[in-house]
Coordinates of C-alpha atoms and ligand atoms in Angstrom, one line a residue:
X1 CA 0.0 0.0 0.0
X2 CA 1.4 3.1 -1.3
X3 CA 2.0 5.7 1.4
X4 CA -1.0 8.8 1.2
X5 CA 0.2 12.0 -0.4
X6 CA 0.8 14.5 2.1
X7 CA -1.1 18.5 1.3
X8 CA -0.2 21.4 3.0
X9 CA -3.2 24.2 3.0
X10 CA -2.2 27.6 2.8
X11 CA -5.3 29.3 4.6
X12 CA -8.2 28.3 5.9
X13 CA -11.1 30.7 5.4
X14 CA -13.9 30.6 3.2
X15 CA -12.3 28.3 0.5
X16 CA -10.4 26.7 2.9
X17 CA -12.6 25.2 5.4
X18 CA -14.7 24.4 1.9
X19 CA -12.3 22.3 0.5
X20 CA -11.8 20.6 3.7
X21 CA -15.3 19.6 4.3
X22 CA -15.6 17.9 0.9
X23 CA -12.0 16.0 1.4
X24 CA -13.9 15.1 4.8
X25 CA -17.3 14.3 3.1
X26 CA -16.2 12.8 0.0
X27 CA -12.5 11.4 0.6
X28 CA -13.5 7.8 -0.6
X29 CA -15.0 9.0 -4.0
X30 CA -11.8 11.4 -4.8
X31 CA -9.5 8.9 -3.5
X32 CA -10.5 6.7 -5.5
X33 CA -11.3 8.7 -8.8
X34 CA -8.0 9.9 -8.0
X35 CA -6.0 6.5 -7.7
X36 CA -3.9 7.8 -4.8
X37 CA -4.9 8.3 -1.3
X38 CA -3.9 11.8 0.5
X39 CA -3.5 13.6 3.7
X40 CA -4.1 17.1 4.9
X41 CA -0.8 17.0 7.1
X42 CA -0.9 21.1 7.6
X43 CA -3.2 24.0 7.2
X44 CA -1.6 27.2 7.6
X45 CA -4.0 30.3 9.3
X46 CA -3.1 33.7 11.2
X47 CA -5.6 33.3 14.3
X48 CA -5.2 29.6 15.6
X49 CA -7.5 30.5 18.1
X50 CA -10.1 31.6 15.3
X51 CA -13.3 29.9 15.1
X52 CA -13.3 27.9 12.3
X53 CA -16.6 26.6 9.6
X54 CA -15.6 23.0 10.0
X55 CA -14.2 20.9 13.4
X56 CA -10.4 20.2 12.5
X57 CA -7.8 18.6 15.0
X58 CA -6.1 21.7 16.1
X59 CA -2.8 20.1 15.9
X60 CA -3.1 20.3 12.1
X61 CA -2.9 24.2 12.2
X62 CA -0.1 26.5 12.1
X63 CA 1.1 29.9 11.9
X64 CA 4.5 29.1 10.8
X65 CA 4.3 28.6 6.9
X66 CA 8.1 27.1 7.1
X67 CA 6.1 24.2 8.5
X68 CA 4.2 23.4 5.0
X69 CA 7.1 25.2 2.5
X70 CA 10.2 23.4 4.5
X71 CA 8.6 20.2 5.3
X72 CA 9.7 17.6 2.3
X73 CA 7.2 15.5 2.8
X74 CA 4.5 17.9 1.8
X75 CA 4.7 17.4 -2.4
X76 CA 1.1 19.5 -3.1
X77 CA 0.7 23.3 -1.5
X78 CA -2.5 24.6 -1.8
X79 CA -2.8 28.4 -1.3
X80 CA -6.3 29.9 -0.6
X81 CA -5.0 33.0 1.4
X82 CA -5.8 35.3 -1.1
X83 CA -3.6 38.4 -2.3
X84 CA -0.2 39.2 -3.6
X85 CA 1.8 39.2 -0.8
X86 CA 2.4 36.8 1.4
X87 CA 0.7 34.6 -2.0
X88 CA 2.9 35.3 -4.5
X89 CA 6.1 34.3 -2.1
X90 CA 4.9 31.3 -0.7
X91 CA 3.9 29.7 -4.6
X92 CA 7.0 30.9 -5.8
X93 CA 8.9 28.8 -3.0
X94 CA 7.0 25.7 -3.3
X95 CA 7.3 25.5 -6.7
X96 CA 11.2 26.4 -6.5
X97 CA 11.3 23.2 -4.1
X98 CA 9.7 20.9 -6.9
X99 CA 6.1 21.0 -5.3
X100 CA 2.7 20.9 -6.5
X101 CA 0.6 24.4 -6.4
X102 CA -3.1 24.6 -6.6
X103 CA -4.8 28.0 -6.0
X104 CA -8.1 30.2 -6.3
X105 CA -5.6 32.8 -6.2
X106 CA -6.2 35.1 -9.6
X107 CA -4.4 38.6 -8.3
X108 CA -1.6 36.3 -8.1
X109 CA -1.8 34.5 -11.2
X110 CA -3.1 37.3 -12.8
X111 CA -0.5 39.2 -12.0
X112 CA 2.6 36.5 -12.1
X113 CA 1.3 33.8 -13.9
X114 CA 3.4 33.9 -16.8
X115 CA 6.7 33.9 -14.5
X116 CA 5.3 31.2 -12.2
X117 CA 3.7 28.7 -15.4
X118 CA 7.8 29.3 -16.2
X119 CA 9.0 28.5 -12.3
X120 CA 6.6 25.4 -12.7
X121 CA 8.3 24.5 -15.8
X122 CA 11.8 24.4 -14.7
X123 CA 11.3 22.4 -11.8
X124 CA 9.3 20.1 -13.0
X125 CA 6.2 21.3 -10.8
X126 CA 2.5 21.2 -11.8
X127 CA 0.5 24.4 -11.1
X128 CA -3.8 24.2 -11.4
X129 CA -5.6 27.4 -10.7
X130 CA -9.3 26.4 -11.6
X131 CA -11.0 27.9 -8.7
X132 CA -9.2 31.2 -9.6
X133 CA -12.1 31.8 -12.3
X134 CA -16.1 31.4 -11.9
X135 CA -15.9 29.7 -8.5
X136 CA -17.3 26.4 -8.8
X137 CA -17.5 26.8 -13.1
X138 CA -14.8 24.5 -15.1
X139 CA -13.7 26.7 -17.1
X140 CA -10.0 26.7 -17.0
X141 CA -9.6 23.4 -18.4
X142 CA -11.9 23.6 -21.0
X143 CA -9.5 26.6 -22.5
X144 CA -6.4 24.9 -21.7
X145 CA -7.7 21.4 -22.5
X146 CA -11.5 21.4 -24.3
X147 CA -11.0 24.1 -26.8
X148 CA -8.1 23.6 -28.0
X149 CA -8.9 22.8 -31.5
X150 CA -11.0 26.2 -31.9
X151 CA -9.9 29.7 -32.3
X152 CA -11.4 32.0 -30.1
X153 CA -13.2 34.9 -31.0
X154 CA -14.8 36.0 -28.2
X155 CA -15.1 35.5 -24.3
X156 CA -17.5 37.9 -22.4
X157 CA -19.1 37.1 -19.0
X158 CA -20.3 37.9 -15.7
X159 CA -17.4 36.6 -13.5
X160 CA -18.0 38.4 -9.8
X161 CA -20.3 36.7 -8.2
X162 CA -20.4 39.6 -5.4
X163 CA -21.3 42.1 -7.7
X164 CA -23.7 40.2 -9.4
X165 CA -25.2 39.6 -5.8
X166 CA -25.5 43.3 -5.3
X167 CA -26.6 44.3 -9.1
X168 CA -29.7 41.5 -8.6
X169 CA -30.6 42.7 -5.5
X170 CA -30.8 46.5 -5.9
X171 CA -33.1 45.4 -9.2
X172 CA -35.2 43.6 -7.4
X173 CA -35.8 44.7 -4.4
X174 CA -34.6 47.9 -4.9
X175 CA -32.0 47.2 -2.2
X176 CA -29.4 50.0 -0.7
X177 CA -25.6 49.0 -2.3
X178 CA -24.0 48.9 1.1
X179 CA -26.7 46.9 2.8
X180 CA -26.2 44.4 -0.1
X181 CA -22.2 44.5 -0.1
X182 CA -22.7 43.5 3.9
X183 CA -25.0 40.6 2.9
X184 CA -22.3 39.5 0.2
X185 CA -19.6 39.9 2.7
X186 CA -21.8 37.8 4.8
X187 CA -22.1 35.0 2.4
X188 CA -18.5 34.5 2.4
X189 CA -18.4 35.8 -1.8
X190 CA -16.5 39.3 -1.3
X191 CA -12.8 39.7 -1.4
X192 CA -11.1 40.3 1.8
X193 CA -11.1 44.1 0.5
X194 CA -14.8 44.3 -1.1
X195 CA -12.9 47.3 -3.1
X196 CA -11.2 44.1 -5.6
X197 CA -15.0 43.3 -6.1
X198 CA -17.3 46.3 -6.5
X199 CA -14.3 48.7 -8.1
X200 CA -13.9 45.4 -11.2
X201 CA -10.3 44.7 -10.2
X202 CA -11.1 41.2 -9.1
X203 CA -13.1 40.7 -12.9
X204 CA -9.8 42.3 -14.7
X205 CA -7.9 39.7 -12.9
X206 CA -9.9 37.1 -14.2
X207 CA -10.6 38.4 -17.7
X208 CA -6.4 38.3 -17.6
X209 CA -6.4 34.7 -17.2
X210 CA -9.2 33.9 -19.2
X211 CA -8.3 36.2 -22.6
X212 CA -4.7 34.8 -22.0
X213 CA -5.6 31.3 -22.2
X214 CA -8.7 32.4 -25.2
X215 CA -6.0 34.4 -27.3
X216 CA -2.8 32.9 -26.3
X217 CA -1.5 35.9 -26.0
X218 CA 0.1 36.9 -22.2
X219 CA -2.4 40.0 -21.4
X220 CA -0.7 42.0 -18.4
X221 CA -3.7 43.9 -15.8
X222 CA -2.7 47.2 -16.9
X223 CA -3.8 46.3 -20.6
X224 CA -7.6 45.5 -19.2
X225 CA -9.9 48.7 -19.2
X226 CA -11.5 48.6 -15.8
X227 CA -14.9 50.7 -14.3
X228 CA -16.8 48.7 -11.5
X229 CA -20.2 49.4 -10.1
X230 CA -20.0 52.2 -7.7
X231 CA -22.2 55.0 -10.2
X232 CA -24.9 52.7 -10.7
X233 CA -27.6 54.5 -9.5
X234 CA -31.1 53.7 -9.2
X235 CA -32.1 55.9 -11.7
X236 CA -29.8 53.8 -13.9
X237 CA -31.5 50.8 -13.1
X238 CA -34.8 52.1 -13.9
X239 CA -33.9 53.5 -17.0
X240 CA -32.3 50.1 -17.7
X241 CA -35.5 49.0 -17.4
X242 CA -37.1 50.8 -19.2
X243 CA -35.4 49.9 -22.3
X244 CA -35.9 46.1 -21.9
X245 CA -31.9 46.3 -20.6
X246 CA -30.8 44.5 -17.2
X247 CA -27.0 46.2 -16.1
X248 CA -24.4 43.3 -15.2
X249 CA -20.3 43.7 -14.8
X250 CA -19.3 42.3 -17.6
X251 CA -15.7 40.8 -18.6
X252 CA -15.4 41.4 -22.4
X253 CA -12.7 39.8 -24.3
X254 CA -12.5 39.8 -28.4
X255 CA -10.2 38.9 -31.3
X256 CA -10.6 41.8 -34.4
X257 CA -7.7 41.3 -37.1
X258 CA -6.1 45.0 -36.0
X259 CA -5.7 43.2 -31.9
X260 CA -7.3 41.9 -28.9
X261 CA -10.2 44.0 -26.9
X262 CA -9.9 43.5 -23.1
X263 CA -12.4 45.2 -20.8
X264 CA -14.4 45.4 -17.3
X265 CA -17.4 47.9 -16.9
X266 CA -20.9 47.7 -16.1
X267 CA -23.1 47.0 -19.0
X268 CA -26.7 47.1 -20.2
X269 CA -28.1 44.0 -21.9
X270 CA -30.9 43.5 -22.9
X271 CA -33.6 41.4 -21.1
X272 CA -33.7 38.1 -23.5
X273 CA -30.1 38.0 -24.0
X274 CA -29.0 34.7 -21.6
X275 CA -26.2 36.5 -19.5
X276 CA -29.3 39.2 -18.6
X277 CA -31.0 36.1 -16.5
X278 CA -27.7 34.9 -14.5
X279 CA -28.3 36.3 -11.1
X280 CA -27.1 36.5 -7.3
X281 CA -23.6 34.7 -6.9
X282 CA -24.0 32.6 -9.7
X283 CA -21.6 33.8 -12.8
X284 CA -22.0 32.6 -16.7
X285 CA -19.4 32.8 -19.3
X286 CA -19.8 32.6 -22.8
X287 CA -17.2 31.8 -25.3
X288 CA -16.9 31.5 -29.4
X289 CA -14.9 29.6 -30.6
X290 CA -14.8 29.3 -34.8
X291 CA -15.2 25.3 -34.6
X292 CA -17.6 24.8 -31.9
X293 CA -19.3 27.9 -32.5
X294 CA -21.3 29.3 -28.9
X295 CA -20.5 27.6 -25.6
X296 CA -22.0 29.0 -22.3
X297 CA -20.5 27.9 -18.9
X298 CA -22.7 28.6 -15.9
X299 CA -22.8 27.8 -12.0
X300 CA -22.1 29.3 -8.9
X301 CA -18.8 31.8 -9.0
X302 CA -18.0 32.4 -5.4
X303 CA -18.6 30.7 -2.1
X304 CA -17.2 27.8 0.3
X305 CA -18.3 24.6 -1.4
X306 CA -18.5 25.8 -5.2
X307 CA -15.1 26.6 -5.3
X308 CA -13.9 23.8 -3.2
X309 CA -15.2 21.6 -6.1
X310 CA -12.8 23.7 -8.3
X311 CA -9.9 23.4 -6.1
X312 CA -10.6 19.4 -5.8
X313 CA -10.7 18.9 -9.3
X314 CA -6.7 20.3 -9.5
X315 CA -5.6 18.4 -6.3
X316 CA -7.4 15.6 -8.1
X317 CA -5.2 16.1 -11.3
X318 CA -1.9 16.7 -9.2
X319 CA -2.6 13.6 -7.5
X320 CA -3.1 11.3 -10.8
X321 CA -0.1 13.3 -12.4
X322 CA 2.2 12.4 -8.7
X323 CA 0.4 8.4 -9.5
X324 CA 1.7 8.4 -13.0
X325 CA 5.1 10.1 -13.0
X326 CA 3.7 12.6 -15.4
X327 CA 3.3 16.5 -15.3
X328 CA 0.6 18.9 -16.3
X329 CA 1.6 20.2 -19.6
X330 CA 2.3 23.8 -19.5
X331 CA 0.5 27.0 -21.6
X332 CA 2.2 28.2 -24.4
X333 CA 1.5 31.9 -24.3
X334 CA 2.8 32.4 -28.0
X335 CA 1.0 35.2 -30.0
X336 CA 1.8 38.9 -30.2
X337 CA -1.2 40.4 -31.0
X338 CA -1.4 44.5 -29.8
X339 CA -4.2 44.9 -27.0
X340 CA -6.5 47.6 -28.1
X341 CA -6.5 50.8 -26.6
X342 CA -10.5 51.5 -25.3
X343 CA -10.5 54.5 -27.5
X344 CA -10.7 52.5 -30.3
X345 CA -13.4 50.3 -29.1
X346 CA -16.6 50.1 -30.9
X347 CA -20.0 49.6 -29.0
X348 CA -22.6 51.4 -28.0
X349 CA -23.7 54.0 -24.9
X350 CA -26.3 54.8 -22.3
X351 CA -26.0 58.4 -21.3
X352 CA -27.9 60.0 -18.4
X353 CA -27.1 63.9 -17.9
X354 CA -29.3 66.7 -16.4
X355 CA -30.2 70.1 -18.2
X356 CA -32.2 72.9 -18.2
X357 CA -35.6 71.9 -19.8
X358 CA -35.3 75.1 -21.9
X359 CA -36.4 75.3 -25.8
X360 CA -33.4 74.5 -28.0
X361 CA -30.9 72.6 -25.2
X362 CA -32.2 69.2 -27.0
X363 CA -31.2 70.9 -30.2
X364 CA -27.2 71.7 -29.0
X365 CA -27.0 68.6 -27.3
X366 CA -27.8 66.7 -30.3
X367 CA -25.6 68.9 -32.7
X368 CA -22.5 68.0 -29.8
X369 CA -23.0 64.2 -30.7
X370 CA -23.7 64.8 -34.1
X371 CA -20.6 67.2 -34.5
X372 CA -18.3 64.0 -33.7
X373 CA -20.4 61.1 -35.5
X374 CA -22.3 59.4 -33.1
X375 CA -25.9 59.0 -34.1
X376 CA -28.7 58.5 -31.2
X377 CA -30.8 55.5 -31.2
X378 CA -33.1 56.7 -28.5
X379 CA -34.1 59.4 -26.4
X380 CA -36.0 60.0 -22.8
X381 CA -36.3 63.0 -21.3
X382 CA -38.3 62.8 -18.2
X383 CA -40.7 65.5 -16.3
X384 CA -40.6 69.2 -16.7
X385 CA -38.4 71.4 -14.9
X386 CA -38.6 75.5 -14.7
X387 CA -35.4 76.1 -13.8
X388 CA -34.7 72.9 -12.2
X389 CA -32.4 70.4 -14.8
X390 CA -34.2 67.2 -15.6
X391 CA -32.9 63.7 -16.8
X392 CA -32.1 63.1 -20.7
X393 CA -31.4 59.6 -21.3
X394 CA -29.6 58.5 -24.8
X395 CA -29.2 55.3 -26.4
X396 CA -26.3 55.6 -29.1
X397 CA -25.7 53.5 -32.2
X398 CA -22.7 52.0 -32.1
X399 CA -19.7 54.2 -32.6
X400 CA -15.7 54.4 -31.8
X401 CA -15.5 55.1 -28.2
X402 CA -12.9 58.2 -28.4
X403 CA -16.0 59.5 -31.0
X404 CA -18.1 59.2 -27.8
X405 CA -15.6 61.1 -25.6
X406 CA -15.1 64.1 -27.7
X407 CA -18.9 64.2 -27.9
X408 CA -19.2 64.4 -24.7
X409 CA -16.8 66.8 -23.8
X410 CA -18.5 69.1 -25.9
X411 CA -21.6 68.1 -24.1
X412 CA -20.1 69.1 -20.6
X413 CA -19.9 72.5 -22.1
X414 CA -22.9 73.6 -23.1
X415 CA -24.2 76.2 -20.2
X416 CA -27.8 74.2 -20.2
X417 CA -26.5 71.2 -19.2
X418 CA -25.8 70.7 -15.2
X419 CA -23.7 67.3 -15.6
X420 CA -23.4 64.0 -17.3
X421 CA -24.1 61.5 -14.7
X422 CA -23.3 58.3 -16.0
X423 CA -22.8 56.9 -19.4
X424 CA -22.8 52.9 -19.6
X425 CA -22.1 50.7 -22.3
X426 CA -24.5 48.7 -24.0
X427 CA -24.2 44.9 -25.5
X428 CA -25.9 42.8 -27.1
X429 CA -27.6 43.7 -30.1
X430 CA -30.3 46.1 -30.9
X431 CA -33.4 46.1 -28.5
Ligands
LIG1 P1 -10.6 34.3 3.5 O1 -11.9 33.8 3.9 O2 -10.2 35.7 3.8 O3 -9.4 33.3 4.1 C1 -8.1 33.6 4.0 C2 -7.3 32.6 4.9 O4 -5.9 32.9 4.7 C3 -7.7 32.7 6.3 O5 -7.7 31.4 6.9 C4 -6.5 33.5 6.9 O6 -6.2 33.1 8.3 C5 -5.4 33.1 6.0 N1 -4.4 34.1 5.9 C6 -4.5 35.4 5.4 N2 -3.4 36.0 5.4 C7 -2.5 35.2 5.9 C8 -1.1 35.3 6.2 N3 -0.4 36.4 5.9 N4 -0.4 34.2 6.7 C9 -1.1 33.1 7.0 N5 -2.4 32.9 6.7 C10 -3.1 34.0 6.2 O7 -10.4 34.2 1.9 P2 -11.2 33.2 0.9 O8 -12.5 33.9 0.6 O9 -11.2 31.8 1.4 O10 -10.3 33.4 -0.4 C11 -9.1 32.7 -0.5 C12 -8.6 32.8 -2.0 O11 -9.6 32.2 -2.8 C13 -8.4 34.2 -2.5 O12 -7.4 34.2 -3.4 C14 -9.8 34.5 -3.2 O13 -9.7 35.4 -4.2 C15 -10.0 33.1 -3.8 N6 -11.4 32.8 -4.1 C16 -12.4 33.1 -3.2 C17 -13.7 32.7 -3.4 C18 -14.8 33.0 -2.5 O14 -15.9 32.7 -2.8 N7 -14.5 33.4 -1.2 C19 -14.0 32.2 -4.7 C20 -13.0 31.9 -5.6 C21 -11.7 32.3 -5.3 P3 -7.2 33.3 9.5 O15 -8.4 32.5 9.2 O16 -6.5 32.9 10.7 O17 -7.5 34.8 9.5
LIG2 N1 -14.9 37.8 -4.6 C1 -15.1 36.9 -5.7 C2 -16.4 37.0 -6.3 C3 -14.9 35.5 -5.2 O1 -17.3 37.6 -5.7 O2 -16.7 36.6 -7.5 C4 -14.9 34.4 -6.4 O3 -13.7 34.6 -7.2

């Protein structure tokens, strides 16, 4: 009888106690699926006098990481701590020392991937980081494994599961953002700084990893355009609404023959396109690829157990890879195609700005966009002010995003008009 395969488990929070209660629950079934038998032998935490989700021999919990990262009997590190810093270091250092890395960790891979797919590489490690995207959604390995006959066009989703939580509650109940960002924090979904979530940074690292698997192309963060949620007003929701359009963050990555479009903003859709009915914590992504044509992955993106089952399906791998001598072949990031800048993007645009309801201010407002070529699809202008500005609403056609800017810097000119208080893309098709 072979001897088990020891794990150490680098943090033991939300993901961690979640991938611990399904080792506990289903440790027979992955064992065997697995054709190796394992061990937790460490679990690395701050607090050891922390409550913890699940009941764990305290003996298995340290502070020290030098316990897991020095100990050569540990061959798989696991790392759910979350982060750059202390992340980055201690992945870096067990894959130096030969071992096994699985993490949900996408700042880190996001951010160092390329170098630590390399550091994997050279010593002969394997590194999974399924749990790192769409929570409990397999994702990862259908671009790395799946797909691989296709070419991939496009890749948009809805891959934060907290801000989804809090874009589905305030349109249906017509909930207050904070109160829903505490529930969502609650839950267990939001970052350990809900900032990563609601300000899109946690979606740009994602969109990273999934446009540089899509487009084989190594896509550094600064390259993603980024807006999160925090404008989205009421007012936008209802006008949403009132154009058959539900607003969701959505990661957007495409292929056009002049480069690759990477961005991360709050978007309408409309209702009866399928990423418009994905709600709470669950995320969707769709992909095109030119063989298979349209694929849409969909489950729960965030939370204890859905990502567990992400993070077990990698240890599972690791382990069959450790059974059979073999290692995880490695990405080949190998095409230098330019990232767009967002000024060049094409789409189209909400705009919601307040004017002076006085004869001829619809006229110069109209001239402003028409000045710079963008044509108006639709217009709302609601209630009837004296002096008091009102809400004008816009739908564009689709146009060159720097086309929009310089129309709307005109717009912010105009003495009538008090201020343009949001503009939003819009995806999807015509209404
Ligand atoms: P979490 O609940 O905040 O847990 C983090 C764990 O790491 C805690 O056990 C904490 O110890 C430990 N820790 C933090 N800093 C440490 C340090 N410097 N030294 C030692 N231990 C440290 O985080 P989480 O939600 O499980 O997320 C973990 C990772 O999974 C992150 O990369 C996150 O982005 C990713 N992820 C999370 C979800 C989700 O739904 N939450 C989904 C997908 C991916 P104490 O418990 O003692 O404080
Ligand atoms: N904070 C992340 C989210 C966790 O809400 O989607 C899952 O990656």
């Amino acid at each position: 009888m072979d001897k088990p395969l020891k794990l150490g488990l680098l943090g033991f929070g939300t993901v961690g106690t979640g991938v611990y209660r399904i080792l506990q629950r289903n440790r027979s079934i992955i064992s065997a699926r697995a054709g190796a038998d394992f061990e937790v032998s460490k679990i690395l935490v701050r607090d050891l006098d922390k409550p913890r989700a699940v009941e764990v021999d305290r003996s298995l919990l340290t502070t020290d990481p030098r316990e897991i990262l020095d100990d050569p009997e540990i061959g798989i590190v696991v790392e759910l701590i979350g982060g750059l810093d202390p992340a980055y270091q201690y992945i870096q250092e067990a894959l130096s020392r030969g071992k096994h890395v699985v993490t949900a960790n996408k700042a880190v891979i996001a951010t160092y991937g390329a170098r630590l797919i390399s550091l994997a590489a050279e010593n002969g490690a394997d590194l999974y980081y399924e749990g790192a995207v769409g929570g409990g959604i397999p994702i990862i390995k259908p671009l790395r494994e799946s797909l691989v006959g296709n070419r991939i066009e496009e890749i948009m989703g809805i891959v934060n599961g907290t801000t989804n939580y809090i874009l589905t509650r305030m349109t249906q109940e017509k909930a207050d953002f904070a109160d829903v960002l505490g529930e969502a924090q609650a839950l267990g979904y939001a970052e350990a700084d809900p900032a990563a979530d609601v300000e899109g940074y946690d979606a740009a690292h994602k969109l990273v990893i999934l446009a540089s698997l899509a487009f084989q192309k190594p896509i550094a963060i600064h390259q993603v355009y980024r807006e999160g949620i925090t404008k989205i007003s009421r007012e936008d929701i209802a006008f949403a609404e009132h154009f058959g359009c539900t607003i969701k963050l959505l990661a957007i990555g495409k292929r056009h023959p002049q480069g690759i479009e990477v961005r991360v903003h709050p978007t309408f859709i409309p209702n009866r396109h399928p990423l418009a009915s994905v709600h709470d914590v669950f995320n969707a992504i769709y992909v095109r690829g030119d063989a298979v044509g349209e694929l849409m992955f969909y489950g729960r993106g965030a939370g204890d157990l859905p990502t567990g089952s992400a993070v077990i399906a990698d240890i599972v791998d690791v382990l069959r890879n450790c059974k059979q001598g073999t290692h995880h072949r490695v990405e080949t990031l190998w095409q230098d195609a330019p990232v767009l800048s967002m000024e060049d993007v094409r789409t189209r645009y909400y705009i919601r700005l307040h004017a002076v309801d006085k004869p001829g201010v619809l006229a110069q407002v109209a001239a402003s966009f028409g000045a710079e070529g963008v044509s108006i699809e639709s217009m709302i202008q609601q209630g009837r002010g004296e002096d008091e500005p009102v809400p004008i609403v816009f739908i564009t056609h689709e146009v060159e995003e720097r086309r929009l800017r310089a129309s709307l810097a005109r717009i912010a000119t105009l003495p009538a008009v008090k201020d343009i208080a949001n503009v939003i893309r819009v995806e999807g098709g015509g209404r």
